[in-house]
mmCIF file of C-alpha atoms and ligand atoms in Angstrom:
data_model
loop_
_atom_site.group_PDB
_atom_site.id
_atom_site.type_symbol
_atom_site.label_atom_id
_atom_site.label_comp_id
_atom_site.label_asym_id
_atom_site.label_seq_id
_atom_site.Cartn_x
_atom_site.Cartn_y
_atom_site.Cartn_z
ATOM 1 C CA MET A 1 -0.039 -0.160 -0.279
ATOM 2 C CA THR A 2 1.680 3.380 -1.029
ATOM 3 C CA ASP A 3 0.396 6.664 0.613
ATOM 4 C CA SER A 4 -1.567 7.425 -2.434
ATOM 5 C CA THR A 5 -3.649 4.181 -2.781
ATOM 6 C CA PRO A 6 -7.094 4.621 -1.279
ATOM 7 C CA PHE A 7 -7.571 1.836 1.274
ATOM 8 C CA GLU A 8 -10.924 1.310 3.294
ATOM 9 C CA ILE A 9 -11.421 3.345 6.384
ATOM 10 C CA PHE A 10 -13.824 1.629 8.913
ATOM 11 C CA LEU A 11 -15.455 4.094 11.341
ATOM 12 C CA ALA A 12 -16.914 2.188 14.503
ATOM 13 C CA VAL A 13 -20.061 3.292 16.403
ATOM 14 C CA PRO A 14 -22.347 1.484 18.537
ATOM 15 C CA PRO A 15 -24.841 -0.731 16.770
ATOM 16 C CA GLY A 16 -28.115 1.315 16.101
ATOM 17 C CA LEU A 17 -26.318 4.539 15.538
ATOM 18 C CA GLU A 18 -24.780 3.666 12.197
ATOM 19 C CA PRO A 19 -27.048 5.901 10.064
ATOM 20 C CA ALA A 20 -26.405 8.798 12.404
ATOM 21 C CA LEU A 21 -22.737 8.480 11.815
ATOM 22 C CA ALA A 22 -23.135 8.111 8.258
ATOM 23 C CA GLU A 23 -24.816 11.449 8.047
ATOM 24 C CA GLU A 24 -21.922 13.102 9.824
ATOM 25 C CA VAL A 25 -19.421 11.452 7.689
ATOM 26 C CA ALA A 26 -20.966 12.635 4.383
ATOM 27 C CA GLN A 27 -21.558 16.189 6.004
ATOM 28 C CA LEU A 28 -17.948 16.488 6.641
ATOM 29 C CA GLY A 29 -17.093 15.691 3.075
ATOM 30 C CA PHE A 30 -15.732 12.035 3.080
ATOM 31 C CA PRO A 31 -16.539 10.286 -0.001
ATOM 32 C CA ALA A 32 -19.338 7.782 -0.237
ATOM 33 C CA PRO A 33 -19.868 6.527 3.337
ATOM 34 C CA VAL A 34 -21.330 3.067 3.385
ATOM 35 C CA ILE A 35 -23.325 1.604 6.634
ATOM 36 C CA VAL A 36 -22.107 -1.767 7.758
ATOM 37 C CA ALA A 37 -22.969 -3.576 10.781
ATOM 38 C CA GLY A 38 -21.499 -1.571 14.014
ATOM 39 C CA GLY A 39 -19.686 1.174 11.739
ATOM 40 C CA VAL A 40 -19.540 3.101 8.411
ATOM 41 C CA THR A 41 -17.000 2.645 5.813
ATOM 42 C CA PHE A 42 -15.488 4.937 3.262
ATOM 43 C CA GLN A 43 -12.339 4.826 1.079
ATOM 44 C CA GLY A 44 -9.770 7.179 1.687
ATOM 45 C CA GLY A 45 -6.089 7.832 2.687
ATOM 46 C CA TRP A 46 -3.874 8.374 5.507
ATOM 47 C CA PRO A 47 -4.958 12.119 5.787
ATOM 48 C CA ASP A 48 -8.500 11.145 5.815
ATOM 49 C CA VAL A 49 -7.607 8.882 8.537
ATOM 50 C CA TRP A 50 -6.235 11.699 10.591
ATOM 51 C CA ARG A 51 -9.257 13.804 9.773
ATOM 52 C CA ALA A 52 -11.702 11.519 10.877
ATOM 53 C CA ASN A 53 -10.147 10.849 14.199
ATOM 54 C CA LEU A 54 -9.895 14.760 14.506
ATOM 55 C CA CYS A 55 -13.255 15.911 13.236
ATOM 56 C CA LEU A 56 -15.977 13.235 13.739
ATOM 57 C CA ARG A 57 -17.956 13.510 16.968
ATOM 58 C CA GLY A 58 -19.774 10.206 16.503
ATOM 59 C CA ALA A 59 -17.157 7.602 15.817
ATOM 60 C CA THR A 60 -15.560 5.673 18.541
ATOM 61 C CA ARG A 61 -12.664 4.436 16.494
ATOM 62 C CA VAL A 62 -11.189 4.443 13.108
ATOM 63 C CA LEU A 63 -9.718 1.486 11.790
ATOM 64 C CA ALA A 64 -7.293 1.645 8.414
ATOM 65 C CA ARG A 65 -7.672 -1.575 6.343
ATOM 66 C CA ILE A 66 -4.114 -1.857 5.576
ATOM 67 C CA GLY A 67 -4.118 -4.926 3.490
ATOM 68 C CA SER A 68 -5.569 -8.403 2.753
ATOM 69 C CA PHE A 69 -4.587 -11.635 1.207
ATOM 70 C CA ARG A 70 -6.351 -15.433 1.040
ATOM 71 C CA ALA A 71 -4.971 -17.780 3.548
ATOM 72 C CA MET A 72 -6.044 -21.402 3.341
ATOM 73 C CA HIS A 73 -3.987 -22.900 5.899
ATOM 74 C CA LEU A 74 -1.408 -21.392 8.474
ATOM 75 C CA ALA A 75 1.826 -22.003 6.578
ATOM 76 C CA GLN A 76 0.345 -19.990 3.717
ATOM 77 C CA LEU A 77 -0.714 -17.262 6.266
ATOM 78 C CA ASP A 78 2.799 -17.465 7.766
ATOM 79 C CA LYS A 79 4.381 -16.902 4.380
ATOM 80 C CA ARG A 80 2.180 -14.073 3.142
ATOM 81 C CA ALA A 81 2.400 -12.342 6.526
ATOM 82 C CA ARG A 82 6.383 -12.432 5.973
ATOM 83 C CA LYS A 83 5.919 -10.719 2.569
ATOM 84 C CA PHE A 84 3.639 -7.979 3.542
ATOM 85 C CA ASP A 85 5.086 -4.615 3.692
ATOM 86 C CA TRP A 86 4.749 -4.017 7.499
ATOM 87 C CA ALA A 87 7.386 -0.974 7.337
ATOM 88 C CA ALA A 88 5.253 0.893 5.127
ATOM 89 C CA VAL A 89 2.727 1.419 8.246
ATOM 90 C CA LEU A 90 4.562 0.213 11.401
ATOM 91 C CA ARG A 91 7.771 1.456 13.082
ATOM 92 C CA PRO A 92 10.304 -1.031 14.621
ATOM 93 C CA ASP A 93 10.523 1.004 17.772
ATOM 94 C CA VAL A 94 6.734 1.063 18.556
ATOM 95 C CA PRO A 95 5.449 -1.850 20.321
ATOM 96 C CA VAL A 96 2.301 -3.496 18.718
ATOM 97 C CA ARG A 97 -0.330 -5.866 20.240
ATOM 98 C CA VAL A 98 -1.994 -8.448 17.591
ATOM 99 C CA GLU A 99 -5.476 -9.528 17.999
ATOM 100 C CA ALA A 100 -6.895 -11.941 15.603
ATOM 101 C CA THR A 101 -10.403 -13.549 14.774
ATOM 102 C CA CYS A 102 -11.499 -16.405 12.493
ATOM 103 C CA LYS A 103 -14.878 -16.793 10.985
ATOM 104 C CA ALA A 104 -16.253 -19.477 8.374
ATOM 105 C CA SER A 105 -12.541 -20.162 7.425
ATOM 106 C CA LYS A 106 -10.195 -23.151 7.030
ATOM 107 C CA ILE A 107 -7.863 -21.375 9.375
ATOM 108 C CA TYR A 108 -10.274 -21.757 12.757
ATOM 109 C CA HIS A 109 -7.567 -21.303 15.399
ATOM 110 C CA ALA A 110 -7.503 -17.623 15.985
ATOM 111 C CA GLY A 111 -4.589 -18.034 18.854
ATOM 112 C CA ALA A 112 -2.583 -20.040 16.176
ATOM 113 C CA ALA A 113 -3.236 -17.349 13.533
ATOM 114 C CA ARG A 114 -2.126 -14.465 15.846
ATOM 115 C CA GLN A 115 1.196 -16.297 16.742
ATOM 116 C CA ARG A 116 2.050 -16.647 12.955
ATOM 117 C CA ILE A 117 1.526 -12.939 12.708
ATOM 118 C CA GLU A 118 3.151 -12.055 15.753
ATOM 119 C CA LYS A 119 6.425 -14.000 14.604
ATOM 120 C CA ALA A 120 6.440 -12.788 10.982
ATOM 121 C CA LEU A 121 6.157 -9.056 12.599
ATOM 122 C CA ARG A 122 9.163 -9.806 15.132
ATOM 123 C CA GLU A 123 11.337 -11.547 12.239
ATOM 124 C CA THR A 124 10.577 -9.169 9.414
ATOM 125 C CA LEU A 125 10.278 -5.938 11.156
ATOM 126 C CA GLY A 126 12.012 -6.503 14.202
ATOM 127 C CA VAL A 127 9.262 -4.984 16.385
ATOM 128 C CA GLU A 128 8.312 -5.850 19.925
ATOM 129 C CA VAL A 129 5.144 -7.756 20.096
ATOM 130 C CA LEU A 130 2.913 -7.098 23.148
ATOM 131 C CA THR A 131 1.309 -10.052 24.517
ATOM 132 C CA GLY A 132 -0.256 -10.864 28.149
ATOM 133 C CA PRO A 133 -3.261 -8.929 29.455
ATOM 134 C CA ALA A 134 -4.112 -5.899 27.460
ATOM 135 C CA ALA A 135 -3.859 -2.416 29.256
ATOM 136 C CA GLU A 136 -7.533 -1.275 28.615
ATOM 137 C CA ASP A 137 -7.336 1.823 31.023
ATOM 138 C CA ALA A 138 -3.772 2.791 30.558
ATOM 139 C CA PRO A 139 -3.377 6.788 30.123
ATOM 140 C CA GLU A 140 -3.870 8.100 26.562
ATOM 141 C CA ASP A 141 -0.250 8.667 25.988
ATOM 142 C CA MET A 142 0.489 4.934 26.852
ATOM 143 C CA SER A 143 -2.478 3.431 24.900
ATOM 144 C CA GLU A 144 -1.114 0.480 23.188
ATOM 145 C CA LEU A 145 -0.958 0.095 19.324
ATOM 146 C CA ARG A 146 -3.312 -2.660 17.924
ATOM 147 C CA LEU A 147 -3.099 -4.798 14.836
ATOM 148 C CA LYS A 148 -6.407 -6.635 14.173
ATOM 149 C CA VAL A 149 -6.198 -9.783 12.048
ATOM 150 C CA ARG A 150 -9.552 -10.997 10.667
ATOM 151 C CA ILE A 151 -9.764 -13.868 8.681
ATOM 152 C CA GLU A 152 -13.209 -14.348 7.168
ATOM 153 C CA ASP A 153 -14.186 -16.656 4.414
ATOM 154 C CA ASP A 154 -10.526 -17.290 4.057
ATOM 155 C CA LEU A 155 -9.679 -13.783 3.447
ATOM 156 C CA CYS A 156 -7.118 -12.394 6.061
ATOM 157 C CA THR A 157 -7.575 -8.778 6.434
ATOM 158 C CA PHE A 158 -5.105 -6.372 8.642
ATOM 159 C CA SER A 159 -6.571 -3.508 10.089
ATOM 160 C CA ILE A 160 -4.770 -0.807 12.368
ATOM 161 C CA ASP A 161 -6.580 0.636 14.998
ATOM 162 C CA THR A 162 -5.466 4.422 14.390
ATOM 163 C CA THR A 163 -7.080 5.786 17.368
ATOM 164 C CA GLY A 164 -5.816 4.324 20.642
ATOM 165 C CA MET A 165 -7.952 5.211 23.626
ATOM 166 C CA SER A 166 -11.672 5.474 22.373
ATOM 167 C CA LEU A 167 -12.777 8.803 20.780
ATOM 168 C CA HIS A 168 -15.323 9.737 23.565
ATOM 169 C CA LYS A 169 -12.386 10.632 25.422
ATOM 170 C CA ARG A 170 -11.932 14.097 23.860
ATOM 171 C CA GLY A 171 -9.238 15.155 26.687
ATOM 172 C CA HIS A 172 -11.241 17.384 28.846
ATOM 173 C CA LYS A 173 -13.411 15.537 31.037
ATOM 174 C CA GLN A 174 -11.070 14.692 33.861
ATOM 175 C CA ALA A 175 -13.977 15.626 36.286
ATOM 176 C CA MET A 176 -16.819 12.864 36.495
ATOM 177 C CA ALA A 177 -20.260 13.131 38.237
ATOM 178 C CA LYS A 178 -22.351 9.738 38.511
ATOM 179 C CA ALA A 179 -23.110 7.828 35.380
ATOM 180 C CA PRO A 180 -21.564 10.038 32.548
ATOM 181 C CA LEU A 181 -22.600 9.607 28.805
ATOM 182 C CA ARG A 182 -19.999 9.086 26.545
ATOM 183 C CA GLU A 183 -19.311 12.278 24.462
ATOM 184 C CA THR A 184 -19.671 10.190 21.168
ATOM 185 C CA LEU A 185 -23.062 9.249 21.816
ATOM 186 C CA ALA A 186 -24.171 12.516 23.420
ATOM 187 C CA ALA A 187 -23.088 14.088 19.990
ATOM 188 C CA LEU A 188 -25.359 11.625 17.996
ATOM 189 C CA PHE A 189 -28.201 11.931 19.788
ATOM 190 C CA LEU A 190 -27.960 15.702 19.806
ATOM 191 C CA ARG A 191 -27.656 15.085 16.061
ATOM 192 C CA GLN A 192 -30.682 12.779 15.809
ATOM 193 C CA CYS A 193 -32.690 15.341 17.722
ATOM 194 C CA GLY A 194 -31.987 17.733 14.778
ATOM 195 C CA TYR A 195 -28.915 19.750 16.401
ATOM 196 C CA ASP A 196 -26.653 21.494 14.258
ATOM 197 C CA GLY A 197 -24.981 24.100 16.243
ATOM 198 C CA THR A 198 -27.338 26.859 15.756
ATOM 199 C CA GLU A 199 -29.901 26.738 18.573
ATOM 200 C CA PRO A 200 -29.369 27.077 22.467
ATOM 201 C CA VAL A 201 -29.389 23.794 24.504
ATOM 202 C CA VAL A 202 -30.463 23.339 27.929
ATOM 203 C CA ASP A 203 -29.750 19.983 30.096
ATOM 204 C CA PRO A 204 -31.421 20.223 33.745
ATOM 205 C CA MET A 205 -29.557 17.201 34.969
ATOM 206 C CA CYS A 206 -26.448 17.970 33.422
ATOM 207 C CA GLY A 207 -23.914 15.786 35.554
ATOM 208 C CA SER A 208 -20.548 16.193 34.363
ATOM 209 C CA GLY A 209 -21.764 18.577 31.404
ATOM 210 C CA THR A 210 -21.479 16.235 28.317
ATOM 211 C CA PHE A 211 -24.564 17.543 26.574
ATOM 212 C CA VAL A 212 -23.879 21.419 26.642
ATOM 213 C CA ILE A 213 -20.174 20.975 26.471
ATOM 214 C CA GLU A 214 -20.672 19.025 23.031
ATOM 215 C CA ALA A 215 -23.262 21.470 21.882
ATOM 216 C CA ALA A 216 -21.277 24.496 22.677
ATOM 217 C CA GLU A 217 -18.437 22.919 20.787
ATOM 218 C CA MET A 218 -20.566 22.478 17.793
ATOM 219 C CA ALA A 219 -21.882 25.985 17.743
ATOM 220 C CA LEU A 220 -18.104 27.210 18.290
ATOM 221 C CA ASP A 221 -16.846 24.775 15.492
ATOM 222 C CA LEU A 222 -14.325 23.495 18.011
ATOM 223 C CA LEU A 223 -13.003 20.248 16.701
ATOM 224 C CA PRO A 224 -13.759 17.232 19.174
ATOM 225 C CA GLY A 225 -10.330 15.730 18.825
ATOM 226 C CA ARG A 226 -8.429 19.019 19.322
ATOM 227 C CA ALA A 227 -6.946 18.167 22.793
ATOM 228 C CA ARG A 228 -5.773 14.478 22.621
ATOM 229 C CA SER A 229 -3.296 12.179 21.150
ATOM 230 C CA TYR A 230 -3.906 9.356 18.707
ATOM 231 C CA ALA A 231 -2.336 5.892 17.861
ATOM 232 C CA PHE A 232 -1.483 7.249 14.415
ATOM 233 C CA GLU A 233 0.872 9.787 15.574
ATOM 234 C CA ARG A 234 3.270 6.622 16.367
ATOM 235 C CA LEU A 235 2.865 5.107 12.874
ATOM 236 C CA ALA A 236 5.626 5.095 10.324
ATOM 237 C CA ASN A 237 3.470 7.251 7.817
ATOM 238 C CA PHE A 238 2.838 9.950 10.364
ATOM 239 C CA ASP A 239 3.375 13.381 8.910
ATOM 240 C CA VAL A 240 3.645 15.958 11.422
ATOM 241 C CA PRO A 241 3.632 19.224 9.315
ATOM 242 C CA SER A 242 0.355 17.674 7.439
ATOM 243 C CA TRP A 243 -1.119 16.991 10.819
ATOM 244 C CA ASP A 244 -0.582 20.647 12.056
ATOM 245 C CA THR A 245 -1.912 21.971 9.127
ATOM 246 C CA LEU A 246 -5.262 19.998 9.494
ATOM 247 C CA LYS A 247 -5.443 21.047 13.029
ATOM 248 C CA LYS A 248 -5.142 24.465 11.961
ATOM 249 C CA ALA A 249 -7.470 24.452 9.155
ATOM 250 C CA ALA A 250 -10.803 24.824 10.872
ATOM 251 C CA PRO A 251 -10.678 28.009 12.827
ATOM 252 C CA ALA A 252 -13.070 28.211 15.842
ATOM 253 C CA ARG A 253 -16.088 30.801 15.205
ATOM 254 C CA GLU A 254 -17.964 33.039 17.680
ATOM 255 C CA THR A 255 -21.629 32.298 18.901
ATOM 256 C CA PRO A 256 -24.228 34.361 20.153
ATOM 257 C CA LEU A 257 -26.086 31.318 21.513
ATOM 258 C CA ARG A 258 -26.056 30.352 25.235
ATOM 259 C CA PHE A 259 -26.091 26.856 26.780
ATOM 260 C CA TYR A 260 -27.448 26.152 30.222
ATOM 261 C CA GLY A 261 -26.600 23.278 32.326
ATOM 262 C CA SER A 262 -28.000 22.594 35.841
ATOM 263 C CA ASP A 263 -28.143 19.664 38.425
ATOM 264 C CA ARG A 264 -29.102 19.447 42.039
ATOM 265 C CA ASP A 265 -26.026 17.890 42.944
ATOM 266 C CA ALA A 266 -23.392 20.763 43.776
ATOM 267 C CA GLY A 267 -20.361 18.251 43.068
ATOM 268 C CA ALA A 268 -21.675 17.639 39.372
ATOM 269 C CA ILE A 269 -21.753 21.303 38.951
ATOM 270 C CA ARG A 270 -18.293 21.587 40.010
ATOM 271 C CA ALA A 271 -17.304 18.746 37.746
ATOM 272 C CA ALA A 272 -19.122 20.329 34.637
ATOM 273 C CA THR A 273 -17.742 23.973 35.268
ATOM 274 C CA ALA A 274 -14.084 22.257 35.445
ATOM 275 C CA ASN A 275 -14.686 20.285 32.078
ATOM 276 C CA ALA A 276 -16.313 23.145 30.402
ATOM 277 C CA GLU A 277 -13.139 25.386 31.177
ATOM 278 C CA ARG A 278 -10.762 22.747 30.062
ATOM 279 C CA ALA A 279 -12.737 22.401 26.829
ATOM 280 C CA GLY A 280 -12.725 26.094 26.293
ATOM 281 C CA VAL A 281 -16.414 26.761 26.169
ATOM 282 C CA SER A 282 -17.325 28.026 29.751
ATOM 283 C CA GLY A 283 -17.775 31.435 28.085
ATOM 284 C CA VAL A 284 -20.817 30.320 26.672
ATOM 285 C CA ILE A 285 -22.225 27.842 29.164
ATOM 286 C CA THR A 286 -24.102 28.768 32.375
ATOM 287 C CA PHE A 287 -23.992 26.267 35.131
ATOM 288 C CA GLN A 288 -26.547 26.447 38.029
ATOM 289 C CA CYS A 289 -27.095 24.301 41.057
ATOM 290 C CA HIS A 290 -30.759 23.434 41.356
ATOM 291 C CA ALA A 291 -33.497 20.990 40.992
ATOM 292 C CA VAL A 292 -35.337 20.370 37.870
ATOM 293 C CA SER A 293 -38.508 21.660 39.027
ATOM 294 C CA ASP A 294 -36.520 25.001 39.590
ATOM 295 C CA LEU A 295 -35.886 25.293 36.041
ATOM 296 C CA GLN A 296 -36.657 28.354 34.003
ATOM 297 C CA ARG A 297 -36.896 28.812 30.642
ATOM 298 C CA PRO A 298 -33.849 30.959 29.167
ATOM 299 C CA ASP A 299 -34.646 34.432 27.339
ATOM 300 C CA GLY A 300 -34.319 34.371 23.808
ATOM 301 C CA PRO A 301 -35.371 31.980 20.835
ATOM 302 C CA PRO A 302 -36.564 28.281 21.564
ATOM 303 C CA GLY A 303 -33.972 25.342 21.060
ATOM 304 C CA LEU A 304 -33.399 21.845 22.419
ATOM 305 C CA VAL A 305 -33.789 20.566 25.900
ATOM 306 C CA MET A 306 -31.544 17.364 26.020
ATOM 307 C CA VAL A 307 -31.337 15.522 29.154
ATOM 308 C CA ASN A 308 -30.161 12.051 30.637
ATOM 309 C CA PRO A 309 -31.933 11.517 33.798
ATOM 310 C CA PRO A 310 -30.895 9.055 36.551
ATOM 311 C CA TYR A 311 -32.412 5.554 35.674
ATOM 312 C CA GLY A 312 -32.813 2.683 38.323
ATOM 313 C CA ALA A 313 -30.270 0.253 36.724
ATOM 314 C CA ARG A 314 -27.290 2.413 37.678
ATOM 315 C CA ILE A 315 -28.132 4.991 40.186
ATOM 316 C CA GLY A 316 -31.227 5.445 42.516
ATOM 317 C CA ASP A 317 -34.228 3.378 43.057
ATOM 318 C CA ARG A 318 -36.261 3.119 39.793
ATOM 319 C CA LYS A 319 -39.684 3.195 41.730
ATOM 320 C CA LEU A 320 -38.652 6.802 43.317
ATOM 321 C CA LEU A 321 -37.629 7.761 39.721
ATOM 322 C CA PHE A 322 -41.229 8.105 38.379
ATOM 323 C CA ALA A 323 -42.003 10.905 40.333
ATOM 324 C CA LEU A 324 -38.762 12.694 39.165
ATOM 325 C CA TYR A 325 -39.746 11.765 35.415
ATOM 326 C CA GLY A 326 -43.262 13.079 36.082
ATOM 327 C CA ALA A 327 -41.623 16.539 37.578
ATOM 328 C CA LEU A 328 -39.445 16.848 34.654
ATOM 329 C CA GLY A 329 -42.341 16.369 31.889
ATOM 330 C CA LYS A 330 -44.651 18.603 33.856
ATOM 331 C CA THR A 331 -41.803 21.354 34.073
ATOM 332 C CA LEU A 332 -40.910 21.292 30.299
ATOM 333 C CA ALA A 333 -44.629 21.012 29.022
ATOM 334 C CA GLU A 334 -45.365 24.022 31.225
ATOM 335 C CA ARG A 335 -42.307 26.259 30.820
ATOM 336 C CA PHE A 336 -40.745 25.276 27.280
ATOM 337 C CA ARG A 337 -43.510 25.722 24.770
ATOM 338 C CA GLY A 338 -41.678 25.760 21.435
ATOM 339 C CA TRP A 339 -38.642 23.914 22.571
ATOM 340 C CA ARG A 340 -37.824 20.261 21.249
ATOM 341 C CA VAL A 341 -36.827 17.710 23.943
ATOM 342 C CA GLY A 342 -34.401 14.650 23.880
ATOM 343 C CA ILE A 343 -34.607 12.302 26.934
ATOM 344 C CA VAL A 344 -32.044 9.291 27.216
ATOM 345 C CA THR A 345 -33.179 6.757 29.526
ATOM 346 C CA SER A 346 -32.762 2.753 29.848
ATOM 347 C CA ASP A 347 -36.368 2.408 30.657
ATOM 348 C CA PRO A 348 -39.548 2.997 28.595
ATOM 349 C CA SER A 349 -41.925 3.177 31.460
ATOM 350 C CA LEU A 350 -40.064 6.078 32.888
ATOM 351 C CA ALA A 351 -39.934 8.005 29.638
ATOM 352 C CA LYS A 352 -43.724 7.487 29.562
ATOM 353 C CA ALA A 353 -43.799 8.801 33.045
ATOM 354 C CA THR A 354 -42.941 12.658 31.656
ATOM 355 C CA ALA A 355 -46.041 12.187 29.600
ATOM 356 C CA LEU A 356 -44.318 14.382 26.924
ATOM 357 C CA PRO A 357 -45.571 13.852 23.328
ATOM 358 C CA PHE A 358 -42.559 11.549 21.858
ATOM 359 C CA LEU A 359 -42.148 10.788 18.361
ATOM 360 C CA PRO A 360 -41.456 7.004 17.447
ATOM 361 C CA PRO A 361 -37.913 6.130 19.671
ATOM 362 C CA ALA A 362 -34.819 5.567 17.968
ATOM 363 C CA PRO A 363 -33.291 1.948 18.266
ATOM 364 C CA PRO A 364 -31.832 1.471 21.636
ATOM 365 C CA VAL A 365 -27.990 1.844 22.030
ATOM 366 C CA SER A 366 -25.305 0.429 24.402
ATOM 367 C CA ASN A 367 -23.780 3.287 26.633
ATOM 368 C CA GLY A 368 -21.068 1.491 28.566
ATOM 369 C CA GLY A 369 -22.926 -1.861 28.821
ATOM 370 C CA LEU A 370 -26.365 -0.780 29.507
ATOM 371 C CA LYS A 371 -29.007 -0.260 26.745
ATOM 372 C CA VAL A 372 -30.101 3.370 26.537
ATOM 373 C CA THR A 373 -32.915 5.199 24.078
ATOM 374 C CA LEU A 374 -33.270 8.394 22.869
ATOM 375 C CA TYR A 375 -36.894 9.887 22.953
ATOM 376 C CA ARG A 376 -37.664 12.722 21.130
ATOM 377 C CA THR A 377 -40.582 15.244 20.852
ATOM 378 C CA ALA A 378 -41.441 18.054 18.065
ATOM 379 C CA PRO A 379 -41.544 21.635 19.312
ATOM 380 C CA LEU A 380 -43.782 21.444 22.289
ATOM 381 C CA PRO A 381 -47.343 22.770 21.908
HETATM 382 C C1 LIG B 401 -27.504 9.945 34.484
HETATM 383 S S1 LIG B 401 -26.863 11.518 35.348
HETATM 384 C C2 LIG B 401 -26.471 12.538 33.977
HETATM 385 C C3 LIG B 401 -25.132 12.301 33.585
HETATM 386 C C4 LIG B 401 -24.789 13.364 32.297
HETATM 387 N N1 LIG B 401 -25.453 13.227 31.192
HETATM 388 C C5 LIG B 401 -23.114 13.294 32.275
HETATM 389 O O1 LIG B 401 -22.841 12.968 30.850
HETATM 390 O O2 LIG B 401 -22.474 13.278 32.995
HETATM 391 C C6 LIG B 401 -28.411 12.256 36.066
HETATM 392 C C7 LIG B 401 -28.260 13.295 36.853
HETATM 393 O O3 LIG B 401 -29.213 13.675 37.312
HETATM 394 C C8 LIG B 401 -29.387 14.770 38.491
HETATM 395 N N2 LIG B 401 -30.493 14.714 39.026
HETATM 396 C C9 LIG B 401 -31.173 13.582 39.760
HETATM 397 N N3 LIG B 401 -32.320 14.271 40.323
HETATM 398 C C10 LIG B 401 -32.303 15.430 40.086
HETATM 399 C C11 LIG B 401 -33.258 16.538 40.199
HETATM 400 N N4 LIG B 401 -34.484 16.339 40.818
HETATM 401 N N5 LIG B 401 -33.107 17.651 39.794
HETATM 402 C C12 LIG B 401 -31.800 18.009 39.145
HETATM 403 N N6 LIG B 401 -30.790 16.994 38.634
HETATM 404 C C13 LIG B 401 -31.254 15.854 39.326
HETATM 405 C C14 LIG B 401 -28.289 13.647 39.286
HETATM 406 O O4 LIG B 401 -27.243 14.606 40.198
HETATM 407 C C15 LIG B 401 -27.160 13.287 38.114
HETATM 408 O O5 LIG B 401 -25.891 14.286 38.087
#
């Protein structure tokens, strides 16, 4: 693979959100995105890989499919893996971890396949291969470089995880409240509510501030990945000047819009305020500590109320939550005429307890192992 040959780029997303991500991919000008299970693919080159990591709000990670060949048995896998031009992508001084899967293939033993690739990497490139338990939660700058080997229908495909730590780690959420929503999910839920950075957003149970920070960044045209590092920075073909140019190519803009986050928990408000400051968006967000029943409609044009109330499976007692959802629905119906509402919860009967006029719900999506659903309204009557 040379730098100018397009290859397949796979953008991972939680199942159910593929169409929302495909929309974002097309909007950012990546060519002909295709929806597949668990992601979106398009054909591109390395600058597209860097830009996808830097600019996409909804993708969880970006895989570069760096090559493939047929392999009917382990000896053939071994031989072809040794001929592969690893040096075009991997550096001998950057350790790599190999992960292998086999499906519907004559080579059915993933462990044996992985060992062949590891040996080929050691002996042809001279790179250290990481084995043993993976360091899932290692700090960002220590995240491991991963080569994924997939053997399906006797076709062996190599993909490099160009992202490293998941893209929901934007780099500014160091202060956590209870049960935070992933930034990637928050961004796609905002998109599914028709949010495009041109309206105010209110979150009356904002926790660590995820929705309002994402929305403010969108309004200010701040790139989601501007404050973090990536696995691709340690690949052989990484080009620092081109990357610097890419990061500078999209200057932030100003916005007259305001964003409002509130929560009854003072610790959550402290965390949200610190996160917004780190993200550089505190100038357009007002955080206040109060209960949802004290929420007032902001002056100015209507916009979007986006909220992720507690749900029983993680925090609080489900039965006690019915009253809370009821109070939320009542407050919004009485004070937020003309605003749209998006509610993210794991429990359909809690959503129903708001008595808000929801449109048909989006498919459920996994947020850190728990299924959540987005319930949306049209502008409230
Ligand atoms: C699931 S968490 C929200 C997480 C948030 N989306 C984030 O990403 O960090 C629910 C939040 O609702 C807040 N909360 C619970 N009852 C409330 C009430 N009556 N009024 C305001 N906030 C409330 C909790 O303090 C908690 O921060």
